[in-house]
Short mmCIF file of C-alpha atoms in Angstrom, two decimals:
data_model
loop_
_atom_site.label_atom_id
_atom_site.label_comp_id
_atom_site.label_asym_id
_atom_site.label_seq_id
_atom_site.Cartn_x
_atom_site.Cartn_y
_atom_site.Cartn_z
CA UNK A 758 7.29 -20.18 2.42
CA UNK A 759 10.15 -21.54 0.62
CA UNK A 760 11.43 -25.37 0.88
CA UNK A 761 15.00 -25.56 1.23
CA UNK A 762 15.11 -29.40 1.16
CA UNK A 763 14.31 -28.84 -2.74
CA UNK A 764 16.05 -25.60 -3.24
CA UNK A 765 20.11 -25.94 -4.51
CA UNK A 766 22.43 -23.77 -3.11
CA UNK A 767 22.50 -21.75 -6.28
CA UNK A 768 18.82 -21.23 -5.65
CA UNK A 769 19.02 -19.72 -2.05
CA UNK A 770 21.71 -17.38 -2.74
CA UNK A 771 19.68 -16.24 -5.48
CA UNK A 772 16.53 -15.80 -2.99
CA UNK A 773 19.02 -14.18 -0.54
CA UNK A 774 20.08 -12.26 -3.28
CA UNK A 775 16.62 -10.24 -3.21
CA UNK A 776 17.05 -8.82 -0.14
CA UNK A 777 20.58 -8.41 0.83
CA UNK A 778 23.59 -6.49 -1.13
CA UNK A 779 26.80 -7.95 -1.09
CA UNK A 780 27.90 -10.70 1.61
CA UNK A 781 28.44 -13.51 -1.41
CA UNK A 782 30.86 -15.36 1.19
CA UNK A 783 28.02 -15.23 4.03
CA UNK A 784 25.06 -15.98 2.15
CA UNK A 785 27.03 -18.87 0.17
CA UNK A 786 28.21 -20.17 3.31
CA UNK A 787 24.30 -20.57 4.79
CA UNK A 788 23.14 -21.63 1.85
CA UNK A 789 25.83 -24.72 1.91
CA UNK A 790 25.43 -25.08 5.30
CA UNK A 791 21.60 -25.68 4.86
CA UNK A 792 21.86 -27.59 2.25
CA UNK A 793 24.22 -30.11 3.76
CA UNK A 794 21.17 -31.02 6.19
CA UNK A 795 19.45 -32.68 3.29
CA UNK A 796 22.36 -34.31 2.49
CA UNK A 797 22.84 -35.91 5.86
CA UNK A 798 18.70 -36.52 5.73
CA UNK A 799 19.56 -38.83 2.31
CA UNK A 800 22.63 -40.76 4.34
CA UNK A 801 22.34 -44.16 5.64
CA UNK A 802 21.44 -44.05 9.27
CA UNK A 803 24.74 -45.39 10.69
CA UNK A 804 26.83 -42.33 9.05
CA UNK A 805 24.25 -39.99 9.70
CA UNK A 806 24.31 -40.07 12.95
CA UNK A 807 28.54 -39.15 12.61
CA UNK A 808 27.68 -35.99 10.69
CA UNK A 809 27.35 -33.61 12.69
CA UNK A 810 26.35 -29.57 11.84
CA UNK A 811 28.84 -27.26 10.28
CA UNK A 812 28.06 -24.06 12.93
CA UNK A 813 28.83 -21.09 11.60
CA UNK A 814 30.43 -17.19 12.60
CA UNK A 815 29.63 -14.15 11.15
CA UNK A 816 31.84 -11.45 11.63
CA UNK A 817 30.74 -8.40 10.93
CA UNK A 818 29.89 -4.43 12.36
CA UNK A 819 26.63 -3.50 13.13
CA UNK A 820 24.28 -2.56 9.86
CA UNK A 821 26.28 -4.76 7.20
CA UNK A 822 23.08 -7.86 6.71
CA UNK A 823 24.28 -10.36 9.88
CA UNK A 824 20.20 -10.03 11.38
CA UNK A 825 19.04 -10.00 7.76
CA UNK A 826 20.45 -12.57 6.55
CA UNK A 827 19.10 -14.59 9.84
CA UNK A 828 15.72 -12.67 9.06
CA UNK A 829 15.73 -14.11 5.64
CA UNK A 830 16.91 -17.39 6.85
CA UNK A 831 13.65 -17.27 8.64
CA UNK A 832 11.34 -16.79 5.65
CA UNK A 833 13.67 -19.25 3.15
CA UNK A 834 14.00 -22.35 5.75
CA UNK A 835 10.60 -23.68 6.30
CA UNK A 836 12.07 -25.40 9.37
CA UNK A 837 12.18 -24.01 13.12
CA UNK A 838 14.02 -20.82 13.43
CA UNK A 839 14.79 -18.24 16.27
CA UNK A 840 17.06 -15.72 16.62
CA UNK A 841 18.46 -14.76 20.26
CA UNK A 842 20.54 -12.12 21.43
CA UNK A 843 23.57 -13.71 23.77
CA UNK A 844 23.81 -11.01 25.68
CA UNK A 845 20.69 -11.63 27.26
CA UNK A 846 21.36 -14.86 28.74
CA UNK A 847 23.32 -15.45 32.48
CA UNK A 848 25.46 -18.13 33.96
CA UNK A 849 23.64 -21.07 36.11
CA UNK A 850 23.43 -19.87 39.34
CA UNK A 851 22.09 -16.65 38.68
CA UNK A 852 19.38 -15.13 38.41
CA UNK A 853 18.18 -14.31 34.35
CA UNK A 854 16.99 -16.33 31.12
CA UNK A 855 19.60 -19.66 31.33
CA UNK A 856 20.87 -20.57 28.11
CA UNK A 857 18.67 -23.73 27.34
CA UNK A 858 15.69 -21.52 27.37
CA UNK A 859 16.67 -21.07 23.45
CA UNK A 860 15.65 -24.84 23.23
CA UNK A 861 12.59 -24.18 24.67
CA UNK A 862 11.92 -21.39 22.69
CA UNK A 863 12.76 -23.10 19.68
CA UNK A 864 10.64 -25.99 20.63
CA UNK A 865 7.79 -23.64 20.75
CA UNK A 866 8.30 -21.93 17.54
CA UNK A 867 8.33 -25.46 15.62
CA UNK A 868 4.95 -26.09 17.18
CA UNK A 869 3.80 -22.54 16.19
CA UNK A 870 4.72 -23.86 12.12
CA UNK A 871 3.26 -27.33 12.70
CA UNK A 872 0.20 -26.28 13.91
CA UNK A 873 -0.34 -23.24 11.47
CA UNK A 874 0.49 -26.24 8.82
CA UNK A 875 -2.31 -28.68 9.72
CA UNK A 876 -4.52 -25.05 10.56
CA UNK A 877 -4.52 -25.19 6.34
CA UNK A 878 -5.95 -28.81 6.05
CA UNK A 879 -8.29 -28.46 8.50
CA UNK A 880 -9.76 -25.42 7.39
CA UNK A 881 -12.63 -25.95 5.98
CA UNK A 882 -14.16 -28.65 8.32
CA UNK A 883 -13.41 -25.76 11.30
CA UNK A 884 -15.11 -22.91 9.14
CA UNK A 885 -18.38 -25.77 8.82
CA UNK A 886 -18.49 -26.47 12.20
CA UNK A 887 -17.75 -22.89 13.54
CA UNK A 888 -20.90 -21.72 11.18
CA UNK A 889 -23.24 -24.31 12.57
CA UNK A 890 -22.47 -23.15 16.11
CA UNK A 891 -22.47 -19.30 14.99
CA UNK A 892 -26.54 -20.44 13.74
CA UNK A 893 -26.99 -22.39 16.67
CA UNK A 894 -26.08 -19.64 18.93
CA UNK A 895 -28.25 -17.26 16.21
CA UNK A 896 -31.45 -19.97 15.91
CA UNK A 897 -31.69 -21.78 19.08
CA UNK A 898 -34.78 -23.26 17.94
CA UNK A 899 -33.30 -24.79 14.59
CA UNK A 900 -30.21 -26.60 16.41
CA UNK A 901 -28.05 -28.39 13.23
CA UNK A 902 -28.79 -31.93 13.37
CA UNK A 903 -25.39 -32.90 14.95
CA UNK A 904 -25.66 -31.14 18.39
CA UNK A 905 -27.69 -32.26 20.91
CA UNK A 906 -30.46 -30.45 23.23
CA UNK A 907 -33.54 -31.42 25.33
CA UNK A 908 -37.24 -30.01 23.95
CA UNK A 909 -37.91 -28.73 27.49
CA UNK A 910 -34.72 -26.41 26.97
CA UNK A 911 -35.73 -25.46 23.50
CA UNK A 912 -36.22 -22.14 23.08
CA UNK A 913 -38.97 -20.45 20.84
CA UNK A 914 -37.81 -21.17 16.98
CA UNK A 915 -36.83 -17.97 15.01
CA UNK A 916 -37.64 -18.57 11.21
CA UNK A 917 -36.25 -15.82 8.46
CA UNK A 918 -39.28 -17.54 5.90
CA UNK A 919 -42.68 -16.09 5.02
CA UNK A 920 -46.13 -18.37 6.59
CA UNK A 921 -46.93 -19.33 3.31
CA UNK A 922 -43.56 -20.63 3.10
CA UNK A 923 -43.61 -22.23 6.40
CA UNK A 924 -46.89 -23.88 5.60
CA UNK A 925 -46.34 -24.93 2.27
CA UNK A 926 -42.80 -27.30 3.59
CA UNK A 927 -41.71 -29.47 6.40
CA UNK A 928 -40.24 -28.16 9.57
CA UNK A 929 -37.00 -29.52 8.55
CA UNK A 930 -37.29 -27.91 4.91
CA UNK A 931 -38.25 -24.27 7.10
CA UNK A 932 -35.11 -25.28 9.49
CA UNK A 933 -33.06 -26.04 6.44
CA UNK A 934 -33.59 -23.27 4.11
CA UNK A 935 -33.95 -20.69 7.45
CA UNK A 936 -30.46 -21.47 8.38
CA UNK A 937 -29.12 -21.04 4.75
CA UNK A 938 -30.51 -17.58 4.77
CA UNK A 939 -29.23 -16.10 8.13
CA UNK A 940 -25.72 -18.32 6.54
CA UNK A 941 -25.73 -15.69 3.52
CA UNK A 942 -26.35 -12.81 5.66
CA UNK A 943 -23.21 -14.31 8.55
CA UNK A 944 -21.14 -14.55 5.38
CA UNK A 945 -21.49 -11.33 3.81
CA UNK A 946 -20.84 -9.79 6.98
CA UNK A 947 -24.58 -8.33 7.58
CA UNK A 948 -24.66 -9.78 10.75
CA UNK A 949 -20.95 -8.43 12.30
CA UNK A 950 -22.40 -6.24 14.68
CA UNK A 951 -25.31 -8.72 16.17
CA UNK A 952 -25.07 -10.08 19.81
CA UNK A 953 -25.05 -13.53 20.94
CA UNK A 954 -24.38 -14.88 24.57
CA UNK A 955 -21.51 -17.32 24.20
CA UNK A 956 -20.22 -19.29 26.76
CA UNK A 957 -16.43 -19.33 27.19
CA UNK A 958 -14.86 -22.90 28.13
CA UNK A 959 -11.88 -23.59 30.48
CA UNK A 960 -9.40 -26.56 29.31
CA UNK A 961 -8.51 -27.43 25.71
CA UNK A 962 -9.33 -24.69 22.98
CA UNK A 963 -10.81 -22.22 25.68
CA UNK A 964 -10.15 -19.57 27.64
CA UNK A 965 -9.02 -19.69 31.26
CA UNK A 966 -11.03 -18.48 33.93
CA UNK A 967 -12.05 -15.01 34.19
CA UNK A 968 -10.42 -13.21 37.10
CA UNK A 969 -7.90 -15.89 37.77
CA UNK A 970 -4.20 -15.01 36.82
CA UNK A 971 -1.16 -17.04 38.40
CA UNK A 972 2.44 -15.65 38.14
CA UNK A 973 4.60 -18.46 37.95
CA UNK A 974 8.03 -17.22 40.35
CA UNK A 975 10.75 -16.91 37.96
CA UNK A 976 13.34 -19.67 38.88
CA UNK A 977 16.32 -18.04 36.58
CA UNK A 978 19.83 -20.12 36.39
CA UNK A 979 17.91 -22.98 37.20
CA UNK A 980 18.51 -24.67 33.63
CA UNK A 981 19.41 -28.46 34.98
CA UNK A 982 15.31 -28.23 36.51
CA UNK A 983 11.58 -28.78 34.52
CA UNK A 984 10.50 -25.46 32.39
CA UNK A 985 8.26 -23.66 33.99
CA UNK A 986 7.74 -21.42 31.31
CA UNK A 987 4.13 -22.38 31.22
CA UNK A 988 3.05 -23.08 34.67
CA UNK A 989 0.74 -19.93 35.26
CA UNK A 990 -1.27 -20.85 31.92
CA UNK A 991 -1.17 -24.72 33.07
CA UNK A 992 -2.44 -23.75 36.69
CA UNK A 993 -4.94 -21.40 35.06
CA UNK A 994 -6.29 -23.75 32.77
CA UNK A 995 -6.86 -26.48 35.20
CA UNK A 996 -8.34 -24.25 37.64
CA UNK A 997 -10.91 -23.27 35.01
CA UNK A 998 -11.52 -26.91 34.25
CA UNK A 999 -12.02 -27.83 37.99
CA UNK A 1000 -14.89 -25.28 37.95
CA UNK A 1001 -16.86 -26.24 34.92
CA UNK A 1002 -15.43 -23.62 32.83
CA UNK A 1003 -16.19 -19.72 32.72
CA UNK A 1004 -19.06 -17.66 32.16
CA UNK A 1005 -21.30 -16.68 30.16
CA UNK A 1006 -20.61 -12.92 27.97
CA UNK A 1007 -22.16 -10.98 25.28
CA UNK A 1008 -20.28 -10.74 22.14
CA UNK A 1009 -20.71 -9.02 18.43
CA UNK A 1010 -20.75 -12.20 15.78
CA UNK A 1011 -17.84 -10.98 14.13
CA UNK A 1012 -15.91 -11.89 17.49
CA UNK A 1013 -17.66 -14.91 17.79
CA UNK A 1014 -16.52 -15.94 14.87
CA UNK A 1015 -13.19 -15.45 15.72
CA UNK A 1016 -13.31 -17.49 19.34
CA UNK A 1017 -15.00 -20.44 18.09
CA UNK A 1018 -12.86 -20.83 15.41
CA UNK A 1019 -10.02 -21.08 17.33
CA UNK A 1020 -11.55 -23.64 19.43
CA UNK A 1021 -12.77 -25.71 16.32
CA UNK A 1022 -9.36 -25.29 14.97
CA UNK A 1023 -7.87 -26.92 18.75
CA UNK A 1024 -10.50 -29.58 18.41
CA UNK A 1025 -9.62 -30.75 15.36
CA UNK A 1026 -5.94 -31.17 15.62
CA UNK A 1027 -4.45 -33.97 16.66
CA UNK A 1028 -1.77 -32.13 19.93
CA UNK A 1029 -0.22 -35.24 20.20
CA UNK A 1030 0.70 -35.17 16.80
CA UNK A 1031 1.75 -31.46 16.57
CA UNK A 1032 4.42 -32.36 19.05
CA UNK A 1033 5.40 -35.42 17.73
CA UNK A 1034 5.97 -33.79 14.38
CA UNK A 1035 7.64 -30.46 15.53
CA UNK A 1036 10.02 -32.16 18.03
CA UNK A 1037 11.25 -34.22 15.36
CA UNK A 1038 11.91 -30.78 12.80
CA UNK A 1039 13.59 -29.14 15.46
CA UNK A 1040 16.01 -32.27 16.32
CA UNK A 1041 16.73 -32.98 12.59
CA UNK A 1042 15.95 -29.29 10.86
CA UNK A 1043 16.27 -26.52 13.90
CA UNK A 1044 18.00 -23.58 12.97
CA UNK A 1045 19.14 -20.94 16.18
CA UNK A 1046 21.35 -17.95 15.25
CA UNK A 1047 22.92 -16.40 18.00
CA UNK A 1048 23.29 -13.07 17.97
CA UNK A 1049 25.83 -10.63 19.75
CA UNK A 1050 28.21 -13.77 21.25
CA UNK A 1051 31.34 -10.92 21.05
CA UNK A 1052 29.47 -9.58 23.59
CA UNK A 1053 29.83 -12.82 25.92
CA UNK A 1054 33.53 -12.30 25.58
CA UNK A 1055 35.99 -11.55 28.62
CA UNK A 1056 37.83 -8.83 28.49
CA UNK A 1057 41.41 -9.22 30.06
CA UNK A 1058 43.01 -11.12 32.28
CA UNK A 1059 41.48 -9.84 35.64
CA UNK A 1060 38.56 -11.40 34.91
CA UNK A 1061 36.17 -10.38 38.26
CA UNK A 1062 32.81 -10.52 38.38
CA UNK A 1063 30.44 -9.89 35.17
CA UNK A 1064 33.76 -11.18 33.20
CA UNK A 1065 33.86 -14.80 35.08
CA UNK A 1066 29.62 -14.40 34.37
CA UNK A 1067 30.22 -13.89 30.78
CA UNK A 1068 32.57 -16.80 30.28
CA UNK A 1069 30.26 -19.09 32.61
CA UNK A 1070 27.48 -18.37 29.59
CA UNK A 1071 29.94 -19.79 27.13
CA UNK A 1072 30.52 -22.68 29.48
CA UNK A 1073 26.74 -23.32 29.77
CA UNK A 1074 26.40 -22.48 25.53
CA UNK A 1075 28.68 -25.24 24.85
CA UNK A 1076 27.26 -28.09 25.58
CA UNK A 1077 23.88 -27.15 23.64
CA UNK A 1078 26.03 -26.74 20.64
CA UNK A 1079 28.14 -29.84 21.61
CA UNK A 1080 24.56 -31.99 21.90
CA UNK A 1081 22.58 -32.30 25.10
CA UNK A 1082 19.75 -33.21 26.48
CA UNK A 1083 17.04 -30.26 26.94
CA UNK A 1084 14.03 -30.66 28.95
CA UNK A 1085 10.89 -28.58 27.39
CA UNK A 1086 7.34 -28.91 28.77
CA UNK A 1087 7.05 -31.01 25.58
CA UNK A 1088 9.53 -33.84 26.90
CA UNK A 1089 13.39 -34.18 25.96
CA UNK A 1090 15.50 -32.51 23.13
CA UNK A 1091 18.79 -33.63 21.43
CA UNK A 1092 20.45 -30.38 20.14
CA UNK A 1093 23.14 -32.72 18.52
CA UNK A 1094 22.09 -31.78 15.31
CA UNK A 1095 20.41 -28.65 15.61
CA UNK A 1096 22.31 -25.82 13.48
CA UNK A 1097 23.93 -22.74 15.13
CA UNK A 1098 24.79 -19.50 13.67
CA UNK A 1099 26.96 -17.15 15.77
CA UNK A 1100 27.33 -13.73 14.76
CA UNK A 1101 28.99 -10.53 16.17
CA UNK A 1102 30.66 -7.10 15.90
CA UNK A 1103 33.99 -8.61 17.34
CA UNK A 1104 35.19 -4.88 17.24
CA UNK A 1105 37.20 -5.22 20.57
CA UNK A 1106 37.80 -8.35 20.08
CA UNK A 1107 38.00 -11.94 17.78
CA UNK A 1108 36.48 -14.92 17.53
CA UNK A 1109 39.51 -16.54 18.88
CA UNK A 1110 38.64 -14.73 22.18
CA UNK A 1111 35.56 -17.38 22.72
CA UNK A 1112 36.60 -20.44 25.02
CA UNK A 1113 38.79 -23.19 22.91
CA UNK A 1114 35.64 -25.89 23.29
CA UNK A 1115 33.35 -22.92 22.13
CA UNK A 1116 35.03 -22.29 19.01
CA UNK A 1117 35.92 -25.61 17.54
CA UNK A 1118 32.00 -26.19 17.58
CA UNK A 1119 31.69 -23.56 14.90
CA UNK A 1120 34.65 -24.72 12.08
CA UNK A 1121 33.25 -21.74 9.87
CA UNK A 1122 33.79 -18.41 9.98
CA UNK A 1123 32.38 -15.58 7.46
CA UNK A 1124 33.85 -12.51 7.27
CA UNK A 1125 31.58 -9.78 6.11
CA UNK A 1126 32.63 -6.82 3.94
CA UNK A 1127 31.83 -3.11 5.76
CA UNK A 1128 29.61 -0.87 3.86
CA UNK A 1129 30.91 0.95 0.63
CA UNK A 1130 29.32 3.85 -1.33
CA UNK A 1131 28.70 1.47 -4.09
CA UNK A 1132 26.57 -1.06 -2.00
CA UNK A 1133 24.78 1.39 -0.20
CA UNK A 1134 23.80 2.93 -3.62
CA UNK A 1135 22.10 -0.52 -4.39
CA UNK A 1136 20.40 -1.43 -1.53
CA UNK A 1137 18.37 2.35 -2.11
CA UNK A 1138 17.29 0.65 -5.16
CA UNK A 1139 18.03 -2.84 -5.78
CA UNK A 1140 16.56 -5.09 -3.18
CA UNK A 1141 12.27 -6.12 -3.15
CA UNK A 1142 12.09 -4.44 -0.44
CA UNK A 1143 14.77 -1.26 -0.99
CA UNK A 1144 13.85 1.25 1.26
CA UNK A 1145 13.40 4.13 -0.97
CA UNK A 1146 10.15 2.51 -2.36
CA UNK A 1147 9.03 2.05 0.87
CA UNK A 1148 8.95 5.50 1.20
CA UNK A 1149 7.26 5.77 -2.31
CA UNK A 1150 4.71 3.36 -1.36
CA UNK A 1151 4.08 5.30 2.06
CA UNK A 1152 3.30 8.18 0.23
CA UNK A 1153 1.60 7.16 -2.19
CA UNK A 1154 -1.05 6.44 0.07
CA UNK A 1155 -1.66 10.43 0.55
CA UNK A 1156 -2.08 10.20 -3.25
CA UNK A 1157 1.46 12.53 -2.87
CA UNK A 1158 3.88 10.53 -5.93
CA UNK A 1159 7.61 10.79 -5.29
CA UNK A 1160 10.59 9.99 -7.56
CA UNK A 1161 14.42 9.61 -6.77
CA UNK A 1162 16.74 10.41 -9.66
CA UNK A 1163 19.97 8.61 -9.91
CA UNK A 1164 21.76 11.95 -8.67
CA UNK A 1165 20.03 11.85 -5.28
CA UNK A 1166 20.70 7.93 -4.57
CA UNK A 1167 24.54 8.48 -5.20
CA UNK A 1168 24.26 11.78 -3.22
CA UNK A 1169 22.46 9.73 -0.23
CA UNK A 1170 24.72 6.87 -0.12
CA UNK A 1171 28.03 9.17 -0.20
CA UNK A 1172 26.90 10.82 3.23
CA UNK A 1173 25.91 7.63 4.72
CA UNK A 1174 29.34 6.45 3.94
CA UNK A 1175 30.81 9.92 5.41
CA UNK A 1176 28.68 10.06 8.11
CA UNK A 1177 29.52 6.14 9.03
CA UNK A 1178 32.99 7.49 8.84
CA UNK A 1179 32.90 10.59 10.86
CA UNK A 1180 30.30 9.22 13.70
CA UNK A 1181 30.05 5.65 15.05
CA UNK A 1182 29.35 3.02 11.83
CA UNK A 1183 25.72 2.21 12.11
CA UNK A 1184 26.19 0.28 8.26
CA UNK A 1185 23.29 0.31 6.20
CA UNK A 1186 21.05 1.42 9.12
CA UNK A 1187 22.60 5.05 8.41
CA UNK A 1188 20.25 5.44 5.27
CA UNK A 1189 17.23 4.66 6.90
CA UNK A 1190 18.86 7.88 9.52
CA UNK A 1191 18.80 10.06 6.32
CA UNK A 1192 16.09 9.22 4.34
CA UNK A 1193 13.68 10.19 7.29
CA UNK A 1194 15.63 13.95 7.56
CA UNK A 1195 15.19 14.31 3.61
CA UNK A 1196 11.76 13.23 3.97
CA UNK A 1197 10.33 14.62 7.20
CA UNK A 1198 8.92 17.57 6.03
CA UNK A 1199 7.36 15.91 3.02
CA UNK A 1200 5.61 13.14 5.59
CA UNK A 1201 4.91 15.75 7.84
CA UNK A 1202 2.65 17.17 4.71
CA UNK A 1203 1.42 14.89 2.69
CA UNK A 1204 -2.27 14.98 3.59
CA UNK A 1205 -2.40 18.33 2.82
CA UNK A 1206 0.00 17.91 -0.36
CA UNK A 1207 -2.34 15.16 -2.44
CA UNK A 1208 -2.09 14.99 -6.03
CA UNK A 1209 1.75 16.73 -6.46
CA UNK A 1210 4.60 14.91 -8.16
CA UNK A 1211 8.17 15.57 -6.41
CA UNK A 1212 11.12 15.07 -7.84
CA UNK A 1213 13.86 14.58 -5.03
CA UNK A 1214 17.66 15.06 -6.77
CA UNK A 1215 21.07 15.81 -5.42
CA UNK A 1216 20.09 18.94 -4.47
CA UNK A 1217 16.68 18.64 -2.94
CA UNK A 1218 18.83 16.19 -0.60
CA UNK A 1219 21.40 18.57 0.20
CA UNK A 1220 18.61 21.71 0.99
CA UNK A 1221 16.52 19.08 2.88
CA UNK A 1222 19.59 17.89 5.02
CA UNK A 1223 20.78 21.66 5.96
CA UNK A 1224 17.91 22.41 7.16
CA UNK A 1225 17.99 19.96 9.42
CA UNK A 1226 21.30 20.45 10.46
CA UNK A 1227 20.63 24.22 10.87
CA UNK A 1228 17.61 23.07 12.92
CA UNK A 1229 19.50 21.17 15.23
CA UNK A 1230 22.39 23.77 15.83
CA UNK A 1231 19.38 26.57 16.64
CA UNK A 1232 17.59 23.94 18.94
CA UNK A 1233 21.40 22.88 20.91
CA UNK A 1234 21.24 26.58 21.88
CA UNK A 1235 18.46 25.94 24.47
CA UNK A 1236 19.82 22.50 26.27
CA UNK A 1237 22.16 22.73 28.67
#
């Protein structure tokens, strides 16, 4: 995880760089835009609370790095991200996801990085403590010296040691050196499949309840009201508590591992802090990119129906972006300086389309370039993650070794650009389309193929792709 608070703009187009071809303007434009909210952070309070975010649009067709570029956002930001499609939200007053849910949801994801954050500090004190309950579970008799238990509950004491070596030391040296033993053998995963009766606990760090499940009734448009996101988990949970927790089940160690660790982990951090810290790094640091708001759009002037619906989702977007008060299960949050990216197709349409308030909340707009033979000849081969290697990699796990010569990347990225001609223009998604017809046959064999090196050229690609076309024409005979 990168920090973008110390990283210059320079720096993240370089990261972005990586992973995405092309789109200088876009990625330059993000990286400013991110950048600027460290500036604002270093501002005296008085004028930073007049600077306000510098929203972006991309414009751009499908398949040409808008979702990357928010996917990489993701990974570069270390601050509270989520992306949301606009398309899926409705108008108050009916019945669907209202727009302020992306608050929530953002809300939720800082808590998800705060947490994970402290999970790292408190690590080892949770892996002690989760040990000493694994052995206490293991070794009733030998309980570690911090828990508590009546003798007349004390089971019979289970001791790994010889008699000679029980006789010759104390019964705390035995308990001691016991416990270290069975410790090596926990560790080293000898003991993975071995049962132990654990109880699970209702309330904090626990599970809820078995055989209780409460569906909250979804209350959609009702965006002005309380989030009730939560309430069947809530409900659950307390129900569970009321009762004195669950019962009592047999699991392997390995998974008992796993389930008191999680509870150590919820003991040991401080909630109230988690939410103290994450509301504040959404507020100051948040970062929602909003995909698909062409789609939100009216279009014409008979606007009836799902139009007037569409615009009434711009209406309720607005003042989010504008700065509002959301209510979260976690109290109150300002969106005033929360940073949105818009980004859409805008093939039947412009950005000038969106409501007059809408727009002049988002005073940038990127243009991104469509797909060229050129780029898509790079990002077979350039980026960390280019897709032909993928493909390599995948492979080479049959112990089957492929190779692409320069002949069949320029042969592959001049009929994506045809085909992205011809048919609808899928962008760069077009090569992942053709790479899996060149390479079907090959994945369809590669267990059976171990230990050959393939060369795939120009021509390879053209045999591999008329078959398939051949295929398809012999197989359109039979549907009606």
């Amino acid at each position: 995880m990168f920090d973008y608070e110390t990283m210059t703009p320079k720096q993240l187009v370089a990261e972005l760089d990586k992973y995405i071809i092309g789109q200088d303007e876009a990625k330059r434009a993000v990286a400013v835009a991110l950048r600027n909210r460290v500036r604002r952070g270093r501002l005296p309070e008085a004028m930073r609370d007049e600077v306000s975010p510098k929203n972006i649009i991309m414009v751009g067709s499908t398949g040409v790095g808008k979702t990357e570029i928010a996917r990489r956002l993701t990974k570069l930001s270390g601050a509270p991200f989520i992306k949301v499609e606009a398309t899926k939200f409705t108008e108050v007053g009916y019945v669907g996801r209202d727009v302020e849910s992306m608050v929530r949801d953002l809300m939720n994801a800082a808590i998800s990085l705060v947490k994970a954050e402290m999970e790292k500090n408190i690590q080892a004190e949770a892996e002690k403590r989760t040990y000493d309950r694994l052995l206490d579970l293991l070794l009733p008799g030998t309980k570690s010296h911090h828990k508590e238990q009546s003798e007349e509950d004390e089971p019979p004491r289970i001791s790994l040691l010889s008699e000679n070596e029980e006789a010759q030391e104390s019964e705390e040296a035995v308990i001691a050196r016991t416990r270290a033993k069975l410790l090596e053998r926990i560790k080293s995963g000898q003991m993975d499949d071995h049962k132990v009766e654990l109880s699970s606990k209702g309330g904090k760090g626990g599970s809820i309840m078995p055989g209780v499940e409460v569906f909250p009734v979804g209350l959609g448009g009702m965006g002005d009201g309380p989030d009730f996101s939560d309430m069947g988990q809530q409900i659950s949970s307390q129900i569970s508590a009321m009762f004195g927790g669950g019962k009592k089940k047999v699991v392997s160690v390995k998974r008992a591992y796993n389930i008191l660790m999680q509870e150590e982990r919820e003991q040991l951090i401080d909630q109230d802090a988690v939410i103290e810290i994450a509301k504040e790094r959404v507020e100051r640091r948040g970062i929602i990119f909003i995909d698909e708001i062409d789609k939100i759009i009216s279009s014409g002037s008979n606007k009836q129906g799902g139009e007037v619906s569409r615009e009434g989702v711009q209406r309720d977007i607005l003042p989010i972006v504008e700065g509002s008060m959301v209510n979260t299960k976690y109290g109150m949050i300002d969106t005033t300086y929360i940073l949105f990216i818009a980004a859409g197709a805008f093939s039947n349409s412009k950005p000038s389309d969106l409501i007059p308030e809408l727009q002049g909340r988002f005073p940038i707009r990127v243009q991104l370039e469509e797909m060229s033979v050129a780029m898509f000849e790079q990002i077979l081969i350039k980026p960390q993650n280019a897709i032909t290697q993928q493909y390599i990699e995948l492979l080479k796990t049959e112990d089957l070794f492929i190779e692409f010569d320069e002949s069949a990347i320029k042969r592959i990225a001049e009929i994506a650009y045809e085909e992205n001609r011809l048919q609808e223009n899928i962008g760069a998604r077009r090569l992942h389309n053709i790479l899996e017809r060149i390479l079907e046959t090959l994945s369809f064999e590669a267990t059976d193929r171990g230990g050959e090196h393939i060369l795939i050229d120009a021509t390879y690609v053209d045999r591999e792709l008329k078959t398939k076309e051949r295929e398809a024409n012999d197989l359109g005979k039979y549907v009606l």
